[in-house]
Short mmCIF file of C-alpha atoms in Angstrom, two decimals:
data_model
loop_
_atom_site.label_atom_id
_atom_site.label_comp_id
_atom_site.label_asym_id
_atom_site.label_seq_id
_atom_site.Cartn_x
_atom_site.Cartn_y
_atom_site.Cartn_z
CA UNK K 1 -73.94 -4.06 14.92
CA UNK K 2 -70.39 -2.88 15.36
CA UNK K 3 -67.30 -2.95 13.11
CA UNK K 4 -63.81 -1.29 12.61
CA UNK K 5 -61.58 -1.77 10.16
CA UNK K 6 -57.83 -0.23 9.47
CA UNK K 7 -54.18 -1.55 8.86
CA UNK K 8 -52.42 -2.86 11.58
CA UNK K 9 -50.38 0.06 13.48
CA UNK K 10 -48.39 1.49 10.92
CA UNK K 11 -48.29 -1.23 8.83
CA UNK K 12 -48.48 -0.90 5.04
CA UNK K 13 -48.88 -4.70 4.13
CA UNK K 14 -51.06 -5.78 6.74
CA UNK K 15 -55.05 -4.50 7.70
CA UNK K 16 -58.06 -6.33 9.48
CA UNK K 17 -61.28 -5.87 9.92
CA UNK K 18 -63.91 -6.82 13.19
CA UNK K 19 -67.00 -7.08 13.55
CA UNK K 20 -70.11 -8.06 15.86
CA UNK K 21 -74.01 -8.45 15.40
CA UNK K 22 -76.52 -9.23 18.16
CA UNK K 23 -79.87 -9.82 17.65
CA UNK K 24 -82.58 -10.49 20.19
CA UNK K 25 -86.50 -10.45 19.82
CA UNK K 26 -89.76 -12.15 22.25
CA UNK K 27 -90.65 -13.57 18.55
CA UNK K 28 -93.98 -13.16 16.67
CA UNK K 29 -96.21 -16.21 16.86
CA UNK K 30 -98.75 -16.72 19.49
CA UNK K 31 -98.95 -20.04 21.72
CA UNK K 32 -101.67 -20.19 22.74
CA UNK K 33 -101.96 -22.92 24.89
CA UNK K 34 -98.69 -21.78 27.36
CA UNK K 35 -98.48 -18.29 26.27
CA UNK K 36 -96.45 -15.95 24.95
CA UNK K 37 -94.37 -16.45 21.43
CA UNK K 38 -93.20 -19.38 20.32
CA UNK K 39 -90.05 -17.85 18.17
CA UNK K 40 -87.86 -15.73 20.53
CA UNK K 41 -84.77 -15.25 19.18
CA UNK K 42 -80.96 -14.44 20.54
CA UNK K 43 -77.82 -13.92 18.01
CA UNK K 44 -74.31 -13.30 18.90
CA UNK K 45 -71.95 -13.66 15.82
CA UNK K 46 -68.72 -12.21 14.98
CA UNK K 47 -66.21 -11.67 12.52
CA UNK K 48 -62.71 -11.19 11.92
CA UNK K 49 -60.39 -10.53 9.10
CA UNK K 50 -56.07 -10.35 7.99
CA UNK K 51 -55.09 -9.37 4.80
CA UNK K 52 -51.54 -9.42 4.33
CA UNK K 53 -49.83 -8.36 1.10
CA UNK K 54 -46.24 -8.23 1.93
CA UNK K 55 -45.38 -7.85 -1.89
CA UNK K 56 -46.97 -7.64 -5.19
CA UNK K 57 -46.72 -11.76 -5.79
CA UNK K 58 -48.46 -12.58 -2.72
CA UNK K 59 -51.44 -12.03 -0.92
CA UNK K 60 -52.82 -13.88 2.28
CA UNK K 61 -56.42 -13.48 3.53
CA UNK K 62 -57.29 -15.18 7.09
CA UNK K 63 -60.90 -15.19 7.86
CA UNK K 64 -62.74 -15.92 11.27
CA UNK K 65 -66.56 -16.40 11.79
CA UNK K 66 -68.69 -17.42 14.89
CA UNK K 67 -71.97 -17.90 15.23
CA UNK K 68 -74.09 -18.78 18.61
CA UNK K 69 -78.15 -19.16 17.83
CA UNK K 70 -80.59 -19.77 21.02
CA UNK K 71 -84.03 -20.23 19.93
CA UNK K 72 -86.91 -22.71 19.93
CA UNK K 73 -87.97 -25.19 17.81
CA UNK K 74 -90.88 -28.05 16.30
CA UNK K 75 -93.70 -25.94 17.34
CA UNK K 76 -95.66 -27.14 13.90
CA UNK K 77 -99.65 -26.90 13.50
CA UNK K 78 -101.03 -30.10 12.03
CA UNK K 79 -104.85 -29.81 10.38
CA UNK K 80 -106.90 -31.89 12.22
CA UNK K 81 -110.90 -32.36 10.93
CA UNK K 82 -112.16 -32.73 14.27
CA UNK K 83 -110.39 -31.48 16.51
CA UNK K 84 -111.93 -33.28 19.18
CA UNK K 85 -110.92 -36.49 17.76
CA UNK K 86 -106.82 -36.96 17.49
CA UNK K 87 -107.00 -39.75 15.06
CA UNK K 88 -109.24 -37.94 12.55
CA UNK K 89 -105.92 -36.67 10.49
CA UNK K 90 -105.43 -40.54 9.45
CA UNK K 91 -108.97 -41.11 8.32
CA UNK K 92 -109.47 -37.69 6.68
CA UNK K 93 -105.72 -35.80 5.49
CA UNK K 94 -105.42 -32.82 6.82
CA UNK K 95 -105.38 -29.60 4.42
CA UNK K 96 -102.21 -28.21 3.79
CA UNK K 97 -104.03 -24.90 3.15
CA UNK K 98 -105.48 -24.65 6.59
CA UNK K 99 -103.87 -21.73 8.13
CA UNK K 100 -106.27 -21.54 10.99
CA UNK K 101 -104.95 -23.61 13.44
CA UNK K 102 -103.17 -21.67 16.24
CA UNK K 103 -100.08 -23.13 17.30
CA UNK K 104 -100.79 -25.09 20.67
CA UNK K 105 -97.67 -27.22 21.87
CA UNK K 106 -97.11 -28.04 25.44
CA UNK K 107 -93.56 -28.27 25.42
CA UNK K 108 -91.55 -25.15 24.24
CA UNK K 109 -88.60 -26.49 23.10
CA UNK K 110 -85.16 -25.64 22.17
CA UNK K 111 -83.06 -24.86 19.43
CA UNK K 112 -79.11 -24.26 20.34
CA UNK K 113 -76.68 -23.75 17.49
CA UNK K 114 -72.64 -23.01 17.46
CA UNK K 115 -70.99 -22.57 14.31
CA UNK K 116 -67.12 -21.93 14.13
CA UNK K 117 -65.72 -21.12 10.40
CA UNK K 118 -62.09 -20.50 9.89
CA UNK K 119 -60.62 -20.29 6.31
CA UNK K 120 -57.00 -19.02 5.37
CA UNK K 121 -56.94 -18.37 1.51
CA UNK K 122 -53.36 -17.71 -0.25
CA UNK K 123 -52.83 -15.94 -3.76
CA UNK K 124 -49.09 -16.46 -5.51
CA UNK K 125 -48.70 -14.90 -8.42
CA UNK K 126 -46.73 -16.91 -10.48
CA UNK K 127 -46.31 -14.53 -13.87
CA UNK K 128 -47.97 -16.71 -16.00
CA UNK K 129 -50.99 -16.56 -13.83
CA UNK K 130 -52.58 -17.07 -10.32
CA UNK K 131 -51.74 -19.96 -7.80
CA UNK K 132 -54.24 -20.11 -5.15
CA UNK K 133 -54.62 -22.63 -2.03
CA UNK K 134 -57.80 -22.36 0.23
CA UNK K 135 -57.64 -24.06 3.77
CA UNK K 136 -61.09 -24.06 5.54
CA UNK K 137 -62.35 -26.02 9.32
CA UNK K 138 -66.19 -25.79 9.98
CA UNK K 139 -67.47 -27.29 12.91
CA UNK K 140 -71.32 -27.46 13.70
CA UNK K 141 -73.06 -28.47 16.75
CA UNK K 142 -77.05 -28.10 16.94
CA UNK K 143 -79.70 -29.34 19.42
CA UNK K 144 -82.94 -28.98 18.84
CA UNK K 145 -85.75 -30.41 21.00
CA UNK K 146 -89.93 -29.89 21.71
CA UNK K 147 -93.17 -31.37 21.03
CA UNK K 148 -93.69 -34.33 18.94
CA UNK K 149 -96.45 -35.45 16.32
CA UNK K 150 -99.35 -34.28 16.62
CA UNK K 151 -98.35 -30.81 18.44
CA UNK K 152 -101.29 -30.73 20.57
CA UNK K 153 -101.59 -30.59 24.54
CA UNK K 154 -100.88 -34.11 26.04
CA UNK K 155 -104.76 -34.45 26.80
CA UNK K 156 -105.37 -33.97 23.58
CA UNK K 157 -102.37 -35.68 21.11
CA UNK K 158 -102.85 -38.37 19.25
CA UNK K 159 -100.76 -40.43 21.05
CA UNK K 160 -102.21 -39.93 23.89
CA UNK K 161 -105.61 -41.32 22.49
CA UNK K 162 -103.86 -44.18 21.07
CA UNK K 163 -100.91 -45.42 22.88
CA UNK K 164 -101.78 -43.82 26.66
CA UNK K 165 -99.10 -41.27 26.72
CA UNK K 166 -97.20 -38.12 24.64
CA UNK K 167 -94.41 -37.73 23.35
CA UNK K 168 -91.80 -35.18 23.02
CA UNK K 169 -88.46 -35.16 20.71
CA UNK K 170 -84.77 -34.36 20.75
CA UNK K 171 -82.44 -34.20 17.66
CA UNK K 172 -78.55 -33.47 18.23
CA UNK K 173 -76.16 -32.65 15.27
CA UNK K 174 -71.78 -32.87 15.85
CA UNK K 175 -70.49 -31.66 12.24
CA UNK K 176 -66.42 -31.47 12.23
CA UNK K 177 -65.21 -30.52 7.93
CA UNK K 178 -62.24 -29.02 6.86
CA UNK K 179 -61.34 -28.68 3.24
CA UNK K 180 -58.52 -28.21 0.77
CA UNK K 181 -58.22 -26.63 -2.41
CA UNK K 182 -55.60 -25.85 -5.02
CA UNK K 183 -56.50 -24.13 -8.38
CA UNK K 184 -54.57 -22.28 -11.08
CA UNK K 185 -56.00 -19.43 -12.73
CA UNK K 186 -54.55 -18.34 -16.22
CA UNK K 187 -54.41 -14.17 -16.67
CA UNK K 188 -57.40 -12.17 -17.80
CA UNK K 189 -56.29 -10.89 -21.01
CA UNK K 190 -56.13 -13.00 -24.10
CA UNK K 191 -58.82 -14.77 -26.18
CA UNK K 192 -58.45 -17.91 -23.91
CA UNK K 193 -58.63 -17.84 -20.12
CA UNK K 194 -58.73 -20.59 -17.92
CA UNK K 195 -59.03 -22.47 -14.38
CA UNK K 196 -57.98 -25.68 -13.05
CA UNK K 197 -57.61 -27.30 -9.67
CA UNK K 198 -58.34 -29.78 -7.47
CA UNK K 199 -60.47 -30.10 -3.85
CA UNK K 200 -60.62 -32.30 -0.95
CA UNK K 201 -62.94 -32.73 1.97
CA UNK K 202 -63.14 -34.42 5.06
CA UNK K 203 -66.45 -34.62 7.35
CA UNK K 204 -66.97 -36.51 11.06
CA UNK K 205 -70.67 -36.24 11.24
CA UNK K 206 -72.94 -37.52 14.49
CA UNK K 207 -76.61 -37.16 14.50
CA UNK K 208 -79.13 -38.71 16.99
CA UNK K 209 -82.54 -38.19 17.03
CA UNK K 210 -85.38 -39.90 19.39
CA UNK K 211 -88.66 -39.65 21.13
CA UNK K 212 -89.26 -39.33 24.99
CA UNK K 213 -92.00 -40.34 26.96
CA UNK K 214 -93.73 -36.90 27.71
CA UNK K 215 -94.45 -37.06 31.52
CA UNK K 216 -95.27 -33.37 32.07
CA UNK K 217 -91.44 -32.72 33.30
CA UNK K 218 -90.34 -30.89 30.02
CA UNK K 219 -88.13 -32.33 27.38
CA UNK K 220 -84.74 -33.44 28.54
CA UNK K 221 -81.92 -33.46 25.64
CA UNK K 222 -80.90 -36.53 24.64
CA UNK K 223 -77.11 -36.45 22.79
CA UNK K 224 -75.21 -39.16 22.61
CA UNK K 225 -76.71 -41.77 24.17
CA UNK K 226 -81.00 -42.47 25.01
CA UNK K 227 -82.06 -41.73 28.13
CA UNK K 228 -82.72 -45.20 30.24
CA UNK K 229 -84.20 -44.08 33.58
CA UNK K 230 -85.26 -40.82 35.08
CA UNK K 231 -87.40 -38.01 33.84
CA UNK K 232 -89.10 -38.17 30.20
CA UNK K 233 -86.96 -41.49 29.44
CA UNK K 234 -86.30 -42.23 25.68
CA UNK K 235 -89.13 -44.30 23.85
CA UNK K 236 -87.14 -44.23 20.17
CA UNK K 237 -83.45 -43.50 19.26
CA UNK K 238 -81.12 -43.36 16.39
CA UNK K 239 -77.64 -42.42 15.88
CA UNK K 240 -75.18 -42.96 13.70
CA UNK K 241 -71.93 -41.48 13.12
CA UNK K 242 -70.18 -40.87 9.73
CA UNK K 243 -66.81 -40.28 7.79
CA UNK K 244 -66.96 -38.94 4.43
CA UNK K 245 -63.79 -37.97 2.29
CA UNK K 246 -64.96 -36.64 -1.30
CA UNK K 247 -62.19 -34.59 -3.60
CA UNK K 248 -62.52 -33.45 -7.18
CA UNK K 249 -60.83 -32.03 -9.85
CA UNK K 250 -62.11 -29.54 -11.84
CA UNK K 251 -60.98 -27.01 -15.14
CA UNK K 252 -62.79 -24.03 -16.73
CA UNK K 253 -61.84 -22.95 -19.94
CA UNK K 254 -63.59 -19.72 -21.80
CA UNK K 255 -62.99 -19.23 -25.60
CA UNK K 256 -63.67 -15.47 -27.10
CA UNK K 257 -64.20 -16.10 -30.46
CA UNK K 258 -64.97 -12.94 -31.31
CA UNK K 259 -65.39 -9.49 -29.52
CA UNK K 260 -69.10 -10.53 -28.99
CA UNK K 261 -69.27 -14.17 -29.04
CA UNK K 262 -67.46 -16.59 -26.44
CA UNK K 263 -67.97 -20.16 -25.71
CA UNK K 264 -67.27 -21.53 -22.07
CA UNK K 265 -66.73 -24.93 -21.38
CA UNK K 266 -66.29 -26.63 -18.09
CA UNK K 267 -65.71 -30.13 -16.47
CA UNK K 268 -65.53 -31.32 -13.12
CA UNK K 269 -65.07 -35.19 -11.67
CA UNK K 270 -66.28 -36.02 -8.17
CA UNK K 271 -65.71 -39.02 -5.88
CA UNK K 272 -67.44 -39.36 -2.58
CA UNK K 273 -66.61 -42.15 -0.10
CA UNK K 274 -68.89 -42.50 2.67
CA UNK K 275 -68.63 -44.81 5.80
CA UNK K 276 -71.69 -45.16 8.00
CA UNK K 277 -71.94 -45.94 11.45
CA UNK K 278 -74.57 -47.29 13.91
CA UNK K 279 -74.46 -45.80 17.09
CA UNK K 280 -78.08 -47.31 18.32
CA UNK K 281 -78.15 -49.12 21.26
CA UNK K 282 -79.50 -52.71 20.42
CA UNK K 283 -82.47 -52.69 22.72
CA UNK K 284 -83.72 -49.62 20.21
CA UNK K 285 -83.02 -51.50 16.62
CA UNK K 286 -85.57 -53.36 14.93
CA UNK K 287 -85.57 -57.18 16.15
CA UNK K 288 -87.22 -59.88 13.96
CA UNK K 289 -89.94 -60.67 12.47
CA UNK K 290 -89.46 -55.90 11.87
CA UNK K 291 -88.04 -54.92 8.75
CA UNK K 292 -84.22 -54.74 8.81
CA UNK K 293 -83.54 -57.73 11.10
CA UNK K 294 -79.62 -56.92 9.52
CA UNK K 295 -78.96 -53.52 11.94
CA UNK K 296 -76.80 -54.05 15.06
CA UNK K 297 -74.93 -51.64 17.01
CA UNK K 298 -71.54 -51.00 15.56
CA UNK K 299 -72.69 -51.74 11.74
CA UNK K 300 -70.54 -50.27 9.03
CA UNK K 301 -72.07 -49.14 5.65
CA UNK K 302 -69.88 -47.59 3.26
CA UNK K 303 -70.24 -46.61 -0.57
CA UNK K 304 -68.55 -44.49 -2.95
CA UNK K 305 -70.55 -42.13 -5.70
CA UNK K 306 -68.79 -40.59 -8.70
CA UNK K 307 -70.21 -38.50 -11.88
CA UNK K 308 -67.88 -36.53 -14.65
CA UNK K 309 -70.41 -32.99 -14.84
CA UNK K 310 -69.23 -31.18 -18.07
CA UNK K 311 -71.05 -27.80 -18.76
CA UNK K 312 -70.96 -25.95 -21.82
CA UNK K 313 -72.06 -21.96 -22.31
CA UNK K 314 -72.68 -19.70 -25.46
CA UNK K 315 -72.72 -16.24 -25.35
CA UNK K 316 -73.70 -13.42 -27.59
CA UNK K 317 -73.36 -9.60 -27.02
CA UNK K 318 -74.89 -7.89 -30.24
CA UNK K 319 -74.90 -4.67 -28.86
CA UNK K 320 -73.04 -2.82 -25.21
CA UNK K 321 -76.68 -3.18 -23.41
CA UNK K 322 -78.02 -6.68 -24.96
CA UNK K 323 -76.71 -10.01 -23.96
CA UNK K 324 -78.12 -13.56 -25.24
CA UNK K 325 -76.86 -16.82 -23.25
CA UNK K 326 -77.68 -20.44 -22.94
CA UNK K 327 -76.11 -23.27 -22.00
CA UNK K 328 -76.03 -27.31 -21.09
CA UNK K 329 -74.63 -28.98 -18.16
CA UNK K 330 -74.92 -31.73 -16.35
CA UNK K 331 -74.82 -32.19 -12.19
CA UNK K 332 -74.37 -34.53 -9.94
CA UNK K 333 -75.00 -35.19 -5.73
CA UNK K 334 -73.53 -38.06 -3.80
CA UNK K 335 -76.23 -40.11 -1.83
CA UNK K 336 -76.32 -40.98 1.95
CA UNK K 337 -77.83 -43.62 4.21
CA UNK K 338 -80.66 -43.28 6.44
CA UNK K 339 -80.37 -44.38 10.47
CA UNK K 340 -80.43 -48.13 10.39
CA UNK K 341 -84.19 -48.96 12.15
CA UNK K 342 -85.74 -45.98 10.68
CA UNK K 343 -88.06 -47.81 8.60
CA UNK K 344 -88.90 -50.12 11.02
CA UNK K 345 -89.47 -47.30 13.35
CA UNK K 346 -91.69 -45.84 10.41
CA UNK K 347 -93.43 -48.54 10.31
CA UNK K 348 -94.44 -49.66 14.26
CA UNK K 349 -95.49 -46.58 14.95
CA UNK K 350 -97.08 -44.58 11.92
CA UNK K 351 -97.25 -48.06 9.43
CA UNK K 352 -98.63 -50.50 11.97
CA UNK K 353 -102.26 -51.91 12.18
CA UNK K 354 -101.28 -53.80 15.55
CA UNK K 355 -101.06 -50.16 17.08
CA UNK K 356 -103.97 -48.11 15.53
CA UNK K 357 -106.41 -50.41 14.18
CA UNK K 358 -105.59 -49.05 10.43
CA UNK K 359 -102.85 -48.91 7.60
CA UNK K 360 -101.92 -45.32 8.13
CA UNK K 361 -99.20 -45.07 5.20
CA UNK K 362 -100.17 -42.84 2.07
CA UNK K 363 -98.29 -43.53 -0.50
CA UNK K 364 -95.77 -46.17 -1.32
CA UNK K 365 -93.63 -47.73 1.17
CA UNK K 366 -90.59 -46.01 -1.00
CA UNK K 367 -92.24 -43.21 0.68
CA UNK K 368 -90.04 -43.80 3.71
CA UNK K 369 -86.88 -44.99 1.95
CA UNK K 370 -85.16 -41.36 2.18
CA UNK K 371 -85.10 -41.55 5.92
CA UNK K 372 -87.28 -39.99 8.86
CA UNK K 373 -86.49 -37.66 12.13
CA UNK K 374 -89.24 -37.99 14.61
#
């Protein structure tokens, strides 16, 4: 780790600050079965920082962050009962308690993340209190790829047993947000101080995630689009893209009634608009007589969610070191949409007494209804 900090030249109103942390380790956890650790790890991220404060009404504060990750990934240990027989985890559930299994994946896989964060924050002080506007861009991009269900050697998976062959997995995540917020802030002194405001958010989101037909080549990553012929070619895939704009507005208000009893009362409204996608190829949706004979390439889902969250807080300070609180609120989070096919996926391959002889669902088919990533 490295940093340095200082004004800039001889500059009274404006200083930074820099930093950089790198991180690297062979991991912890044996594989056993291709040796080694399965969790090496390499970090690079970064930092940088402007504060300007030109005069005493303004202050501007740029910040900078990076981040680049390179890891693996999906090496999970599944309880088997007899290990010697791969579909003996649908007859008799595994134990979640078993800790004894060693970790023995065939495919090492890969985990790959970039983060970018830039935010520029601006305080004017307007006399009768605080202005302050917050600009922010995120952008995201993760791969992440291995072994799939049951995480066993290919002579020994349960798909192997069952369908002839292994499979491996890929999952790739595109996140694009930037954000803008406004909010006034009264001054601290006084009986009643308070905050209001307003936000606003804008997100391009792409995920895909699939299984490959394990041939013994290693796991290819699949992004955009499934892999059709070659190497380890693409047995599932799902993508969908989506554009979400939520804002809110929001005010705080705190009420000292007396030097050791304040009440602080808060409410917030939220919208969310979200439009979703499909980016599946046809030949990998769910055709008839499958669940969701609807889903086609190119189908557009959109829905809006929106909740008023008021909060309320009492506190009581009978003496300088004892302070009694409680308070009530209410929250709220905007819902989503799963990958159109998913359930039908769900069910062919985990659901589907054509394939393994057996109902191999749990629980409720609402089990499913939240969405799956092989």
């Amino acid at each position: 780790q490295a940093g340095i900090s200082g004004p800039m030249g001889d500059s009274e109103t404006l200083a930074f600050r820099a930093s950089v942390n790198y991180y690297e380790t062979d991991g912890y956890i044996p594989s056993t079965f291709l040796g080694g650790k399965v969790d090496p790890v390499e970090d690079l991220s970064g930092r940088l920082r402007f504060l300007w404060k030109p005069n005493d009404t303004f202050t501007g504060d740029f910040r900078l962050a990076m981040s680049d990750l390179r890891t693996r990934a999906l090496y999970f240990v599944i309880p088997r009962a007899d290990e010697l027989n791969p579909p003996s985890s649908f007859s008799t559930p595994p134990d979640a308690n078993d800790v004894s299994s060693p970790i023995q994946i065939d495919n090492e896989g890969i985990n790959d993340r970039d983060l970018l964060n830039v935010a520029w924050k601006m305080d004017f002080n307007v006399g009768s209190g605080t202005v302050t506007s917050v600009s922010a861009y995120n952008t995201t991009e993760e791969l992440l790829t291995g072994d799939a269900y049951d995480f066993r050697p290919a002579a020994n998976s349960v798909f192997m047993a069952l369908l002839g062959f292994d499979m491996n997995q890929s999952q790739w995540l595109d996140l694009e947000t930037y954000s803008q917020e406004i909010r006034y802030t009264s001054p601290t002194e006084g009986r009643v101080r308070w905050i209001a405001g307003a936000y606003f958010v804008h997100t391009d989101r792409f995920i895909s995630t699939g299984n490959m037909v394990d041939d013994g080549t290693g796991v290819f990553p699949v992004y955009r689009e499934p892999r059709l012929t070659g190497n380890n070619p693409s047995a599932t895939f799902l993508a969908d893209s989506q554009d979400n704009d939520a804002w809110a507005v929001f005010a705080n208000a705190t009420f000292e009634v007396t030097d050791q009893f304040e009440i602080d009362t808060a409410v917030r409204y939220d919208e969310d608009k979200r439009r979703n996608t499909t980016g599946t190829p046809t030949a990998f949706l769910p055709q008839p007589p499958l669940p969701e004979p609807q889903a086609f390439t190119g189908q557009v889902r959109t829905e809006t969610w929106s909740e008023v969250q008021p909060k309320v807080t009492l506190r009581w300070q009978p003496t300088d070191t004892v302070t009694v609180f409680g308070g009530w609120s209410r929250g709220f989070r905007s819902g989503g949409f799963n990958s159109s096919g998913s359930e039908a996926t769900v069910n062919t391959f985990y659901n589907n007494p054509a394939v393994y002889g057996q109902n191999l669902c749990l629980g409720p088919r609402s089990d499913f209804d939240t969405g799956l990533g092989f």
